[in-house]
mmCIF file with all atom_site columns, C-alpha atoms in Angstrom:
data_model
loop_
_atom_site.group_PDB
_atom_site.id
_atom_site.type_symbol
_atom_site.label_atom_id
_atom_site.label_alt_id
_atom_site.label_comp_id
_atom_site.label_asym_id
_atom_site.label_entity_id
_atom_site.label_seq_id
_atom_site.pdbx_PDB_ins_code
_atom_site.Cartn_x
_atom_site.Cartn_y
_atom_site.Cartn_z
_atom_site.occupancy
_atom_site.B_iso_or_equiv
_atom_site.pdbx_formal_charge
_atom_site.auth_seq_id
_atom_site.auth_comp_id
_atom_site.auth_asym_id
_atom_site.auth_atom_id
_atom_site.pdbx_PDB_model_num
ATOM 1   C CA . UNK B 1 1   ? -3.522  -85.467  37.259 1.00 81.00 ? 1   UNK B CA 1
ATOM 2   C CA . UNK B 1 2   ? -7.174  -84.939  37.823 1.00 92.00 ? 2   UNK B CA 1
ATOM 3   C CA . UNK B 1 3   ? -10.063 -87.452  36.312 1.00 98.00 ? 3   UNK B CA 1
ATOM 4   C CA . UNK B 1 4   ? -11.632 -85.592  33.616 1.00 98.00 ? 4   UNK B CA 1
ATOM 5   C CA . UNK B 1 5   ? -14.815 -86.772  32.383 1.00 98.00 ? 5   UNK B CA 1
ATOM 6   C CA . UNK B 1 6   ? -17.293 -86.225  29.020 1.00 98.00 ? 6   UNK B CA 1
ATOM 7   C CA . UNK B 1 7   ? -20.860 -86.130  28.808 1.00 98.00 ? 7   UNK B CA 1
ATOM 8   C CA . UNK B 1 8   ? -22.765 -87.058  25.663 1.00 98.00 ? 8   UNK B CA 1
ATOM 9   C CA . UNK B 1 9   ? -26.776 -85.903  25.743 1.00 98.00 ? 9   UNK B CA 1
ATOM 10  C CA . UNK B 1 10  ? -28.414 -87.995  23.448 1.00 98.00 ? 10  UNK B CA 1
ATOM 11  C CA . UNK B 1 11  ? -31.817 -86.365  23.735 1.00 98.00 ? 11  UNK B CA 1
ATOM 12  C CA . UNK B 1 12  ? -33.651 -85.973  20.000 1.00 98.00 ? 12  UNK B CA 1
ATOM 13  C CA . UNK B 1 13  ? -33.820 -82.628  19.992 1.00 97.00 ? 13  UNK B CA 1
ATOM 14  C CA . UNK B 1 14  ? -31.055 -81.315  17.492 1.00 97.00 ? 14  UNK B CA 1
ATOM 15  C CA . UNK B 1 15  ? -32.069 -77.419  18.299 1.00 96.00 ? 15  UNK B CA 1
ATOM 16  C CA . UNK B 1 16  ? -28.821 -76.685  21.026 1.00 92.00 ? 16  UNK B CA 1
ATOM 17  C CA . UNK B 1 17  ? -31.497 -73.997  22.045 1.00 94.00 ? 17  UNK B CA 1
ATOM 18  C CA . UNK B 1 18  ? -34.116 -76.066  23.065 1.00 96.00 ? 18  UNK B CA 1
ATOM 19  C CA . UNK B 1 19  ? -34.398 -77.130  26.668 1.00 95.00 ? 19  UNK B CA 1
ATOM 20  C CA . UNK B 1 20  ? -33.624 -80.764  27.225 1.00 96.00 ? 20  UNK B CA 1
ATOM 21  C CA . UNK B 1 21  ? -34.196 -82.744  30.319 1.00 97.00 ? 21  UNK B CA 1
ATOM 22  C CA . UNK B 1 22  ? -31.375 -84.817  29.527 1.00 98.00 ? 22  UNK B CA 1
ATOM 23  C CA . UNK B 1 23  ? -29.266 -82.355  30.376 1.00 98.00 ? 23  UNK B CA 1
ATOM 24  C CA . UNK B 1 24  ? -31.099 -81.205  33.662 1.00 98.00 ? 24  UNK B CA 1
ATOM 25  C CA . UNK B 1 25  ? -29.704 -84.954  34.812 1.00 98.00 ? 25  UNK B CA 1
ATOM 26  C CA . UNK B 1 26  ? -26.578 -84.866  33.381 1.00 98.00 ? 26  UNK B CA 1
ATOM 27  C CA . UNK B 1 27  ? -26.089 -81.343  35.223 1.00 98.00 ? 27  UNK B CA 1
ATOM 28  C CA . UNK B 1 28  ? -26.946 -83.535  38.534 1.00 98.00 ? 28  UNK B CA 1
ATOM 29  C CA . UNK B 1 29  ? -24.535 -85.550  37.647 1.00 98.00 ? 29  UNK B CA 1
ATOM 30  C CA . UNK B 1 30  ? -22.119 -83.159  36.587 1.00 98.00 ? 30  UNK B CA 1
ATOM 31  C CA . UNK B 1 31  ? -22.525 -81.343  39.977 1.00 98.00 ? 31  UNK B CA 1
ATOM 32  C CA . UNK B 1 32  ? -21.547 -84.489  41.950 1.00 98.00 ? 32  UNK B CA 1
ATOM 33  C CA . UNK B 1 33  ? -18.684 -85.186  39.863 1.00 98.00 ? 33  UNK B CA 1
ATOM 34  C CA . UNK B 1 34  ? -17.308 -81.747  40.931 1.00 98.00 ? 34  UNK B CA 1
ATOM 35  C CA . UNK B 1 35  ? -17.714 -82.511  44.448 1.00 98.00 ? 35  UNK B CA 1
ATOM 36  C CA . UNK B 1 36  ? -15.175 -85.332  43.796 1.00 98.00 ? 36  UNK B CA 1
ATOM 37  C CA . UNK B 1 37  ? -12.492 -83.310  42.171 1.00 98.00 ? 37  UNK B CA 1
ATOM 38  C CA . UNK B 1 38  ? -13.119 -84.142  39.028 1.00 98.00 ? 38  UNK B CA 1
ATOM 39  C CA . UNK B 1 39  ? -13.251 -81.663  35.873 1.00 97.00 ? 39  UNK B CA 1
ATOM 40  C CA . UNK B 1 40  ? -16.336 -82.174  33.121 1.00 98.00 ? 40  UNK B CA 1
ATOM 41  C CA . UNK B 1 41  ? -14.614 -80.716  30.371 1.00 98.00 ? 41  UNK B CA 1
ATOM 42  C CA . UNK B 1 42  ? -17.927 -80.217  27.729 1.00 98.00 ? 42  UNK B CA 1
ATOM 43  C CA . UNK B 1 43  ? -21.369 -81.824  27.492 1.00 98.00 ? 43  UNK B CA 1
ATOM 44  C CA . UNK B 1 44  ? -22.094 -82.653  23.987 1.00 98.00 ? 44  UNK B CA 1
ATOM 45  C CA . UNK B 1 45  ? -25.660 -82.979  21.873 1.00 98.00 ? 45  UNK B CA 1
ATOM 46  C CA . UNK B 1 46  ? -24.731 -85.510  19.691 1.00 98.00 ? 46  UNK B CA 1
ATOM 47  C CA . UNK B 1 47  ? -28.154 -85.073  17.331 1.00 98.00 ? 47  UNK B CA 1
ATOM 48  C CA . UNK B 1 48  ? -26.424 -80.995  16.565 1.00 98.00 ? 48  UNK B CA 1
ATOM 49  C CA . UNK B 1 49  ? -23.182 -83.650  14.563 1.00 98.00 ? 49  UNK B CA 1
ATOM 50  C CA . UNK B 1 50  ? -23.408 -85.098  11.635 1.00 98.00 ? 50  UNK B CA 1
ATOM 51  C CA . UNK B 1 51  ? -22.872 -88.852  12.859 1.00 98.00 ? 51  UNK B CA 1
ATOM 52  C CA . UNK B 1 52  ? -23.229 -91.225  10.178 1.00 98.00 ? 52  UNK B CA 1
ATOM 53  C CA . UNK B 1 53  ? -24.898 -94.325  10.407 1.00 97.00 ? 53  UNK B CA 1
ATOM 54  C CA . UNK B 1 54  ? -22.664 -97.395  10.181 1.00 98.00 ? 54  UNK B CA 1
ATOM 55  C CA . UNK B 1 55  ? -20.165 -99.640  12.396 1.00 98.00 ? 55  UNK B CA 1
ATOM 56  C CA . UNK B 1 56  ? -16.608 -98.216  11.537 1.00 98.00 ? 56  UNK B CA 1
ATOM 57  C CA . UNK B 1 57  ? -14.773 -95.773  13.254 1.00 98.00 ? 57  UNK B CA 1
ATOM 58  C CA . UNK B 1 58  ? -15.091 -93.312  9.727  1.00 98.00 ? 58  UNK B CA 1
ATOM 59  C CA . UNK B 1 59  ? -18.100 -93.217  7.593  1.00 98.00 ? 59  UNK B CA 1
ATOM 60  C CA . UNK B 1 60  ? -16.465 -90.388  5.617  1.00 97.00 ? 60  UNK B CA 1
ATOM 61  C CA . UNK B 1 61  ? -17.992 -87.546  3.346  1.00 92.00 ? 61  UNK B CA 1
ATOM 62  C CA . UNK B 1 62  ? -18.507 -85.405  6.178  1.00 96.00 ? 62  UNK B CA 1
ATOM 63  C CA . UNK B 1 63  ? -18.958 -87.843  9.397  1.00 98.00 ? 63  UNK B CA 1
ATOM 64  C CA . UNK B 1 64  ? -18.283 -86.085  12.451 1.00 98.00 ? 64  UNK B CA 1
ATOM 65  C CA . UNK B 1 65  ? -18.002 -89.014  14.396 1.00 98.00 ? 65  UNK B CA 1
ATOM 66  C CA . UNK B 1 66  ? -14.229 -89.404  14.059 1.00 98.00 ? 66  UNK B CA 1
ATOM 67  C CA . UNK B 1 67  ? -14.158 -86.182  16.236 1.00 98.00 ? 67  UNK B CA 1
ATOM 68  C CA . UNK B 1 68  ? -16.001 -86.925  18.632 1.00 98.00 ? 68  UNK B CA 1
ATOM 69  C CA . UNK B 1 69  ? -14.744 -90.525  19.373 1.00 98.00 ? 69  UNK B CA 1
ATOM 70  C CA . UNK B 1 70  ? -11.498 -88.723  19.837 1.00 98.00 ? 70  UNK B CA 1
ATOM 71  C CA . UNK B 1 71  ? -13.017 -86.213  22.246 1.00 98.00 ? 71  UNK B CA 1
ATOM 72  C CA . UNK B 1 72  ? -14.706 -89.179  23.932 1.00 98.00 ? 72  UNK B CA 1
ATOM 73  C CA . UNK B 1 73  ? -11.546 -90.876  24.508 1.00 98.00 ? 73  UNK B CA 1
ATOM 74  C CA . UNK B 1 74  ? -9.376  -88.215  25.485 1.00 98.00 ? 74  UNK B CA 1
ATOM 75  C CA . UNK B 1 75  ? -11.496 -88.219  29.127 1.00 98.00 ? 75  UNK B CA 1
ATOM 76  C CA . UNK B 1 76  ? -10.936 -90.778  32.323 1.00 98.00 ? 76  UNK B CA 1
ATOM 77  C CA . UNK B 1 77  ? -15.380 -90.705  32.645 1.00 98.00 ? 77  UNK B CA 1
ATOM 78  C CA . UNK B 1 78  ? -18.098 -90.852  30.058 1.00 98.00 ? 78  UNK B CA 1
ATOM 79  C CA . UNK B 1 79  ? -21.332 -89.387  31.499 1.00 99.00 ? 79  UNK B CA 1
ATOM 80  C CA . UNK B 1 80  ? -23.782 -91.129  28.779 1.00 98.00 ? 80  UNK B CA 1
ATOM 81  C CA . UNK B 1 81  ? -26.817 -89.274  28.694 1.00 98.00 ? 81  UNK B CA 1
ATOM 82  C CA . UNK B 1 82  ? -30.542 -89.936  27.036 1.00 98.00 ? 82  UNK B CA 1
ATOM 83  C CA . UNK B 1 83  ? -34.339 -90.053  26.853 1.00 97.00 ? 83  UNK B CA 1
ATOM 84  C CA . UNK B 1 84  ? -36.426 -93.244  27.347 1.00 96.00 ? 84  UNK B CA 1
ATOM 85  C CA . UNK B 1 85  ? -38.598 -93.061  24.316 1.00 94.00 ? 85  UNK B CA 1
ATOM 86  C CA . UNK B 1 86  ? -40.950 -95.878  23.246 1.00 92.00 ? 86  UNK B CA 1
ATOM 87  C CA . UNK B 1 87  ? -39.626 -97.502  26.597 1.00 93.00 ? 87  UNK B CA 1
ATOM 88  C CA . UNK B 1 88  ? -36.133 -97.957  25.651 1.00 96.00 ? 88  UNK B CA 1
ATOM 89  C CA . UNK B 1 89  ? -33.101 -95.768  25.119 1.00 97.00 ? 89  UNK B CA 1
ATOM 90  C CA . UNK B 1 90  ? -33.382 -93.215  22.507 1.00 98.00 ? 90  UNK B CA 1
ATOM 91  C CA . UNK B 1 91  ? -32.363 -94.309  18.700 1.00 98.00 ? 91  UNK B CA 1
ATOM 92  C CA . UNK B 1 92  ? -29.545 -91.138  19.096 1.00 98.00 ? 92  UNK B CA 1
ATOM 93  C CA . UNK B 1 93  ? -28.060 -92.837  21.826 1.00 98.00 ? 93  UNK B CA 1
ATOM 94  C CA . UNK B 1 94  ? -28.179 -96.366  19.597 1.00 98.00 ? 94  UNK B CA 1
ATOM 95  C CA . UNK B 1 95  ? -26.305 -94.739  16.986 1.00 98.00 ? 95  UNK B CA 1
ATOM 96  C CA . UNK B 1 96  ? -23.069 -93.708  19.366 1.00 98.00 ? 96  UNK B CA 1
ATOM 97  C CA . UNK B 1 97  ? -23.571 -97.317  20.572 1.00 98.00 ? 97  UNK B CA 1
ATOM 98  C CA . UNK B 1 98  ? -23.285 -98.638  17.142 1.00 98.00 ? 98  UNK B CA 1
ATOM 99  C CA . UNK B 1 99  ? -20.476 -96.824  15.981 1.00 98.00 ? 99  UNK B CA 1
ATOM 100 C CA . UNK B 1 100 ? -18.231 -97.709  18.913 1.00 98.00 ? 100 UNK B CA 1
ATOM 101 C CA . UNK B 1 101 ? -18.577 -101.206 17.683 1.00 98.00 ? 101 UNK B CA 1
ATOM 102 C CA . UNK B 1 102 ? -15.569 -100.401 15.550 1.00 98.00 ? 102 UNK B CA 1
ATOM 103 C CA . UNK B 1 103 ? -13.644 -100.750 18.831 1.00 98.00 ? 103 UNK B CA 1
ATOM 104 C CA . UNK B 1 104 ? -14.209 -104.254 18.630 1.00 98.00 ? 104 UNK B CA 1
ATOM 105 C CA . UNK B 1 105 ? -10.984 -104.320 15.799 1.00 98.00 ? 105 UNK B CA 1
ATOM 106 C CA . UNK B 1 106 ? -8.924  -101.073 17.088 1.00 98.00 ? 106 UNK B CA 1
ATOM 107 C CA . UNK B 1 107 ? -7.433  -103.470 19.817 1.00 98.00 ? 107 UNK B CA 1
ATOM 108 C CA . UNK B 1 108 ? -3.566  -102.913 20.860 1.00 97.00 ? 108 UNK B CA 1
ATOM 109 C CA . UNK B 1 109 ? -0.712  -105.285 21.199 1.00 96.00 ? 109 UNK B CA 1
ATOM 110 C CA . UNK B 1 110 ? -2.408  -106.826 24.799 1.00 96.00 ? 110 UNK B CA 1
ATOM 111 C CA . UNK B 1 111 ? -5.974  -107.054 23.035 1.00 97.00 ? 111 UNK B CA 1
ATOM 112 C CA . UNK B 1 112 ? -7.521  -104.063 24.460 1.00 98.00 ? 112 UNK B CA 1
ATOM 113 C CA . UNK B 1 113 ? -9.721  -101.589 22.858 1.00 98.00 ? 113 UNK B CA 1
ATOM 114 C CA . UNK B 1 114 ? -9.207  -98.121  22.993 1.00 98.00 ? 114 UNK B CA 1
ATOM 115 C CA . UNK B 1 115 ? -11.766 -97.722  26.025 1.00 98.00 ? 115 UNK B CA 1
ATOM 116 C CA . UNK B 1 116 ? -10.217 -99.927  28.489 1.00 98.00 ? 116 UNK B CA 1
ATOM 117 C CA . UNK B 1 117 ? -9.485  -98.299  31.909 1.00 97.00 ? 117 UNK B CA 1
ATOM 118 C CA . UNK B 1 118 ? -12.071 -95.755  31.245 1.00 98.00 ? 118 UNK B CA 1
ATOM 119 C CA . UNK B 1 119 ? -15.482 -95.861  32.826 1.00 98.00 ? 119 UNK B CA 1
ATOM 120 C CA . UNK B 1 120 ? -18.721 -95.247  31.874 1.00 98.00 ? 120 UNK B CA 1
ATOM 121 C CA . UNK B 1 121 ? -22.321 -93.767  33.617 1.00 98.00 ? 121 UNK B CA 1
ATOM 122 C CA . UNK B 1 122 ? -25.820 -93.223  32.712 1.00 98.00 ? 122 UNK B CA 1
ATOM 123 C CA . UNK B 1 123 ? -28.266 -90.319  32.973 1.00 98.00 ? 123 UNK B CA 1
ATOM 124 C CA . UNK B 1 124 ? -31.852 -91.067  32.217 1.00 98.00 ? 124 UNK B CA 1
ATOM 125 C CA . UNK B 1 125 ? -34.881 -89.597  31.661 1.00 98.00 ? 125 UNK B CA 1
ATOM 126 C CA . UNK B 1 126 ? -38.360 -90.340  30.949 1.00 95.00 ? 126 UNK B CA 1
ATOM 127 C CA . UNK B 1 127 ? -42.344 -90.194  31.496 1.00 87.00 ? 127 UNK B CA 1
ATOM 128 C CA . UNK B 1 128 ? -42.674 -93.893  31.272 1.00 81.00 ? 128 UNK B CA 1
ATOM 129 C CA . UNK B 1 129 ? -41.646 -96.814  32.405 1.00 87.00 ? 129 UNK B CA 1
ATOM 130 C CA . UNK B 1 130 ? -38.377 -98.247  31.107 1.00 94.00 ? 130 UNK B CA 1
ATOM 131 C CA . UNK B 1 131 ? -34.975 -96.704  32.923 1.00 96.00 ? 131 UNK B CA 1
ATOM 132 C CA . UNK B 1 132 ? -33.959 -100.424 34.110 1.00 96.00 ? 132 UNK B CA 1
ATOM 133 C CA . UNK B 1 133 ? -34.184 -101.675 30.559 1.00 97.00 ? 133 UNK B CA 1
ATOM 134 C CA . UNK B 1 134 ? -32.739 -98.591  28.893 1.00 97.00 ? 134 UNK B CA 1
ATOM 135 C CA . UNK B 1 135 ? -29.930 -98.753  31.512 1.00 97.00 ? 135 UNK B CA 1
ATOM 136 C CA . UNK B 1 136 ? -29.479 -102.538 30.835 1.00 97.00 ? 136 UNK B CA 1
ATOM 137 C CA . UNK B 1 137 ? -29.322 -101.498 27.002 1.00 97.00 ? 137 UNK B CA 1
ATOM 138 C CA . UNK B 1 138 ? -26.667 -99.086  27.448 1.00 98.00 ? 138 UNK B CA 1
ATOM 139 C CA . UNK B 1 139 ? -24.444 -100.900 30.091 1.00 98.00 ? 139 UNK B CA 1
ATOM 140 C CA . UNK B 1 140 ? -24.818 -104.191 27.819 1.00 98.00 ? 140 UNK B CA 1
ATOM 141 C CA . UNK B 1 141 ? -23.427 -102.466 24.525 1.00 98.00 ? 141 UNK B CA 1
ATOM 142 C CA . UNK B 1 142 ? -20.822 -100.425 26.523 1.00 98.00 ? 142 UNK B CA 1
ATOM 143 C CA . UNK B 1 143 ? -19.408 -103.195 28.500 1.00 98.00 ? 143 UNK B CA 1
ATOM 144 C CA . UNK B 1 144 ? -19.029 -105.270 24.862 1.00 98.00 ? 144 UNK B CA 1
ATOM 145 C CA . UNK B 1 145 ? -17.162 -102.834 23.536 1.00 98.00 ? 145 UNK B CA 1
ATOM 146 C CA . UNK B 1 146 ? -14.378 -102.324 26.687 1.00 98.00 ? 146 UNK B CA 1
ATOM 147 C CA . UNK B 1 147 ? -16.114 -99.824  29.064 1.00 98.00 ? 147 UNK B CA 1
ATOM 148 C CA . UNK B 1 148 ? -15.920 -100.326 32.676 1.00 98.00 ? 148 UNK B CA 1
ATOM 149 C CA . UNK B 1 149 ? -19.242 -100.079 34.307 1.00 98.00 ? 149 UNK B CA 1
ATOM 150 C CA . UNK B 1 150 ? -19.059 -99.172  38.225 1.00 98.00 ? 150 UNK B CA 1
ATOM 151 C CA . UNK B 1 151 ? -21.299 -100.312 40.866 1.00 98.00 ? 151 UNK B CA 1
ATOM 152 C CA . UNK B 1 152 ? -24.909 -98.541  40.902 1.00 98.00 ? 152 UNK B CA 1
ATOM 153 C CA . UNK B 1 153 ? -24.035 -97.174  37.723 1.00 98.00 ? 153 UNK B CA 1
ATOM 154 C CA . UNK B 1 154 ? -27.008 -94.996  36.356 1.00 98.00 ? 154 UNK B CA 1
ATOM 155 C CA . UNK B 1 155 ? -29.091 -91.935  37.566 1.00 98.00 ? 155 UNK B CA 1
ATOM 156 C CA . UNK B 1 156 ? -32.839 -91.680  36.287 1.00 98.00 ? 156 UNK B CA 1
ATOM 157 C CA . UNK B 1 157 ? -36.129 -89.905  37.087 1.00 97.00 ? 157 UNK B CA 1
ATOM 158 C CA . UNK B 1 158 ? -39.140 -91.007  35.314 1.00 96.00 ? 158 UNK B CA 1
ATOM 159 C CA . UNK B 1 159 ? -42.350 -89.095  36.171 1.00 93.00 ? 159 UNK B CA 1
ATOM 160 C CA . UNK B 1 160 ? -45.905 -90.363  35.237 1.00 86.00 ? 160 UNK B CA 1
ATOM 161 C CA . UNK B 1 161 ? -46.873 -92.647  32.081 1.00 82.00 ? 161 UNK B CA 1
ATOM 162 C CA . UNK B 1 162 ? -48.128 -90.360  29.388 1.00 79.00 ? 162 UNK B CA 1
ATOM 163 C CA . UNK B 1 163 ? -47.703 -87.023  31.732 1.00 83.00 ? 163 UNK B CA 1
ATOM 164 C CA . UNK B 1 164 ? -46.813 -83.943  31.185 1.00 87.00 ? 164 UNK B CA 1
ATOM 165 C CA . UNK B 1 165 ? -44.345 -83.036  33.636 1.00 93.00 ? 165 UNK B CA 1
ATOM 166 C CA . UNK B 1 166 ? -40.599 -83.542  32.106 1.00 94.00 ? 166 UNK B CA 1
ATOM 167 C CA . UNK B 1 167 ? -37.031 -83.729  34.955 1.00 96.00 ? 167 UNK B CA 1
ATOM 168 C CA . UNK B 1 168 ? -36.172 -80.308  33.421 1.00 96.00 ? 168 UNK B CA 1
ATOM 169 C CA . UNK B 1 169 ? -39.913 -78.804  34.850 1.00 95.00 ? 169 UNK B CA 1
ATOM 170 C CA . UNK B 1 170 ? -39.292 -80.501  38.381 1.00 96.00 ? 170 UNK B CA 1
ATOM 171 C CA . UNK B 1 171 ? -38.730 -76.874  40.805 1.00 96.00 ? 171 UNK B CA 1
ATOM 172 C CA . UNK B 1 172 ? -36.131 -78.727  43.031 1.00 97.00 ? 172 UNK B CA 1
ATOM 173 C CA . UNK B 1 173 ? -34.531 -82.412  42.522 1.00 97.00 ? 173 UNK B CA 1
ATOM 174 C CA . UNK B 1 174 ? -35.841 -85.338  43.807 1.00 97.00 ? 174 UNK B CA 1
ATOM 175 C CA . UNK B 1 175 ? -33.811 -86.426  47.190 1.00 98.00 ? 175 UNK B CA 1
ATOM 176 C CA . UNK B 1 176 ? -33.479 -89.372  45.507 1.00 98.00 ? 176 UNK B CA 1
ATOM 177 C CA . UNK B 1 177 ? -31.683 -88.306  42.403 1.00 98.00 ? 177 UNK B CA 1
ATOM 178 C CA . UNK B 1 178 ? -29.259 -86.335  44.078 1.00 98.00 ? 178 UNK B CA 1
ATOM 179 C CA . UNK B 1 179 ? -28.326 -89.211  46.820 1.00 98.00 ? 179 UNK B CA 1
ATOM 180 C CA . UNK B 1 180 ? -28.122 -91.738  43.890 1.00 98.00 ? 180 UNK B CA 1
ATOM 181 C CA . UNK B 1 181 ? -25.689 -88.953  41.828 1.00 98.00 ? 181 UNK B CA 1
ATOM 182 C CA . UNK B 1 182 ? -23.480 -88.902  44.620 1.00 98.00 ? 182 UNK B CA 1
ATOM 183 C CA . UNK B 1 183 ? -23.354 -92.184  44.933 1.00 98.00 ? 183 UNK B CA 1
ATOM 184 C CA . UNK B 1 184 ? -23.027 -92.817  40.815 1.00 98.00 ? 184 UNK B CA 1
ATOM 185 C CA . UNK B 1 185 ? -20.025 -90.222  41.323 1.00 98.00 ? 185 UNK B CA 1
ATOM 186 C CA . UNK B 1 186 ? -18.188 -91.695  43.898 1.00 98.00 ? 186 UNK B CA 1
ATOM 187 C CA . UNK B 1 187 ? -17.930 -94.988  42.697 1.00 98.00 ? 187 UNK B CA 1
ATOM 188 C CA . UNK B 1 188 ? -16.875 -94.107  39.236 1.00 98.00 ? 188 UNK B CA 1
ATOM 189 C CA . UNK B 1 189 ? -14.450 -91.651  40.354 1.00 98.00 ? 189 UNK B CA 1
ATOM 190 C CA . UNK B 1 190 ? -12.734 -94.367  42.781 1.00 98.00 ? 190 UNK B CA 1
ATOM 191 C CA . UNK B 1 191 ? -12.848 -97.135  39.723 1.00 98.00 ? 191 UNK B CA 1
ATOM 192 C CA . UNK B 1 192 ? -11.583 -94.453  37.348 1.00 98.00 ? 192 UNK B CA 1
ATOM 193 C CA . UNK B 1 193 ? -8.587  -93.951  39.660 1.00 97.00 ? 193 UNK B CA 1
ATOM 194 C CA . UNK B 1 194 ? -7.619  -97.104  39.941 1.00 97.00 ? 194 UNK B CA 1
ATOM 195 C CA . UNK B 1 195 ? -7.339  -98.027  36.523 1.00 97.00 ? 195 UNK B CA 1
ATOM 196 C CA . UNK B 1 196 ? -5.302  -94.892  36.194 1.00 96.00 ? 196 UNK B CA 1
ATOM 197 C CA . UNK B 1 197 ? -2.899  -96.422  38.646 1.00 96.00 ? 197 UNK B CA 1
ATOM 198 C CA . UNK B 1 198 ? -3.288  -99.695  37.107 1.00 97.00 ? 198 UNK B CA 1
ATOM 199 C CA . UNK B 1 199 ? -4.582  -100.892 33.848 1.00 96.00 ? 199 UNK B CA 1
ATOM 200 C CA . UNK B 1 200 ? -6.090  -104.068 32.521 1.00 97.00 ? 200 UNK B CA 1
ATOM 201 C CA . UNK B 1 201 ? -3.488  -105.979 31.367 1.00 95.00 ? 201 UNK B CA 1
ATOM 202 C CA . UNK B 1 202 ? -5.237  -107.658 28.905 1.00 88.00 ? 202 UNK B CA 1
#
């Protein structure tokens, strides 16, 4: 079976009509990922859902998180995309962070939570500095809560401090960014394949 993988833009902007850089680099990402066989079923803005705030895996009246973590966890590859805002990771990309916490107490018989054997990525974005820390943020909470992080992990542009030039405006993609995709690609698609073939035993 092919590696199928999921990617969640976290940018603010809740208008699915409004441009986003976050998903210029998540289509970078994307792109690579096809190279390597493997299918990226939907990219989805998470600010368009209702996700409630809280720590459980069902907030209820209306949370639309319970769909979503399903959706999330029915793919090999999460593709976590967001902004750098304020110099850390965006407060919509917090929230998915904080509601996974819940996986904490959804372990099975061997102790593992419902995302072990699946990996996880970054895509980042930002005029200012902070793509180390906001990948550090993201890798840190993920990792607690049973995500395998490859090596060299995340994908990020940041242009200039207080400038007005966003990823999505660049007219061709940095070298850079491409060669690090690949690389981001590569190495999750050979993790996610071996825990396919073999699973923490935890």
């Amino acid at each position: 079976m092919p590696l199928k993988a999921i990617a969640l833009n976290c940018t603010l902007k809740a208008d699915p009509g409004e441009s986003s850089s976050t998903d210029a680099m998540i289509a970078v990402l994307a792109k690579a990922f096809r190279e390597k066989g493997v299918e990226i079923s939907e990219t989805v803005r998470v600010a368009t859902l209702d996700i409630r705030p809280g720590v459980t895996s069902d907030e209820g009246n209306g949370d639309e998180w319970p769909s979503l973590r399903a959706r999330i966890l029915a793919h090999d590859i999460l593709i976590f995309g967001g902004p750098i805002w304020m110099g850390q990771i965006g407060s919509v990309a917090k929230r998915v962070l904080e509601r996974m916490d819940a996986f904490l107490g959804e372990t099975d018989e061997q102790g593992r939570m419902p995302s072990y054997g699946k990996v996880a990525v970054a895509a980042i974005v930002g005029n200012e500095d902070g793509a180390h820390f906001s990948s550090a943020q993201l890798f840190q909470a993920l990792n607690d809560v049973g995500w395998t992080i490859p090596a060299v992990a995340a994908c990020y542009w940041v242009g200039e401090a207080m400038g007005s030039v966003d990823f999505q405006d660049l007219k061709e993609t940095p070298e850079m960014v491409t060669k690090t995709a690949k690389m981001v690609a590569g190495n999750a698609v050979h993790l996610a394949g071996l825990l396919a073939e073999k699973p923490y035993p935890g």
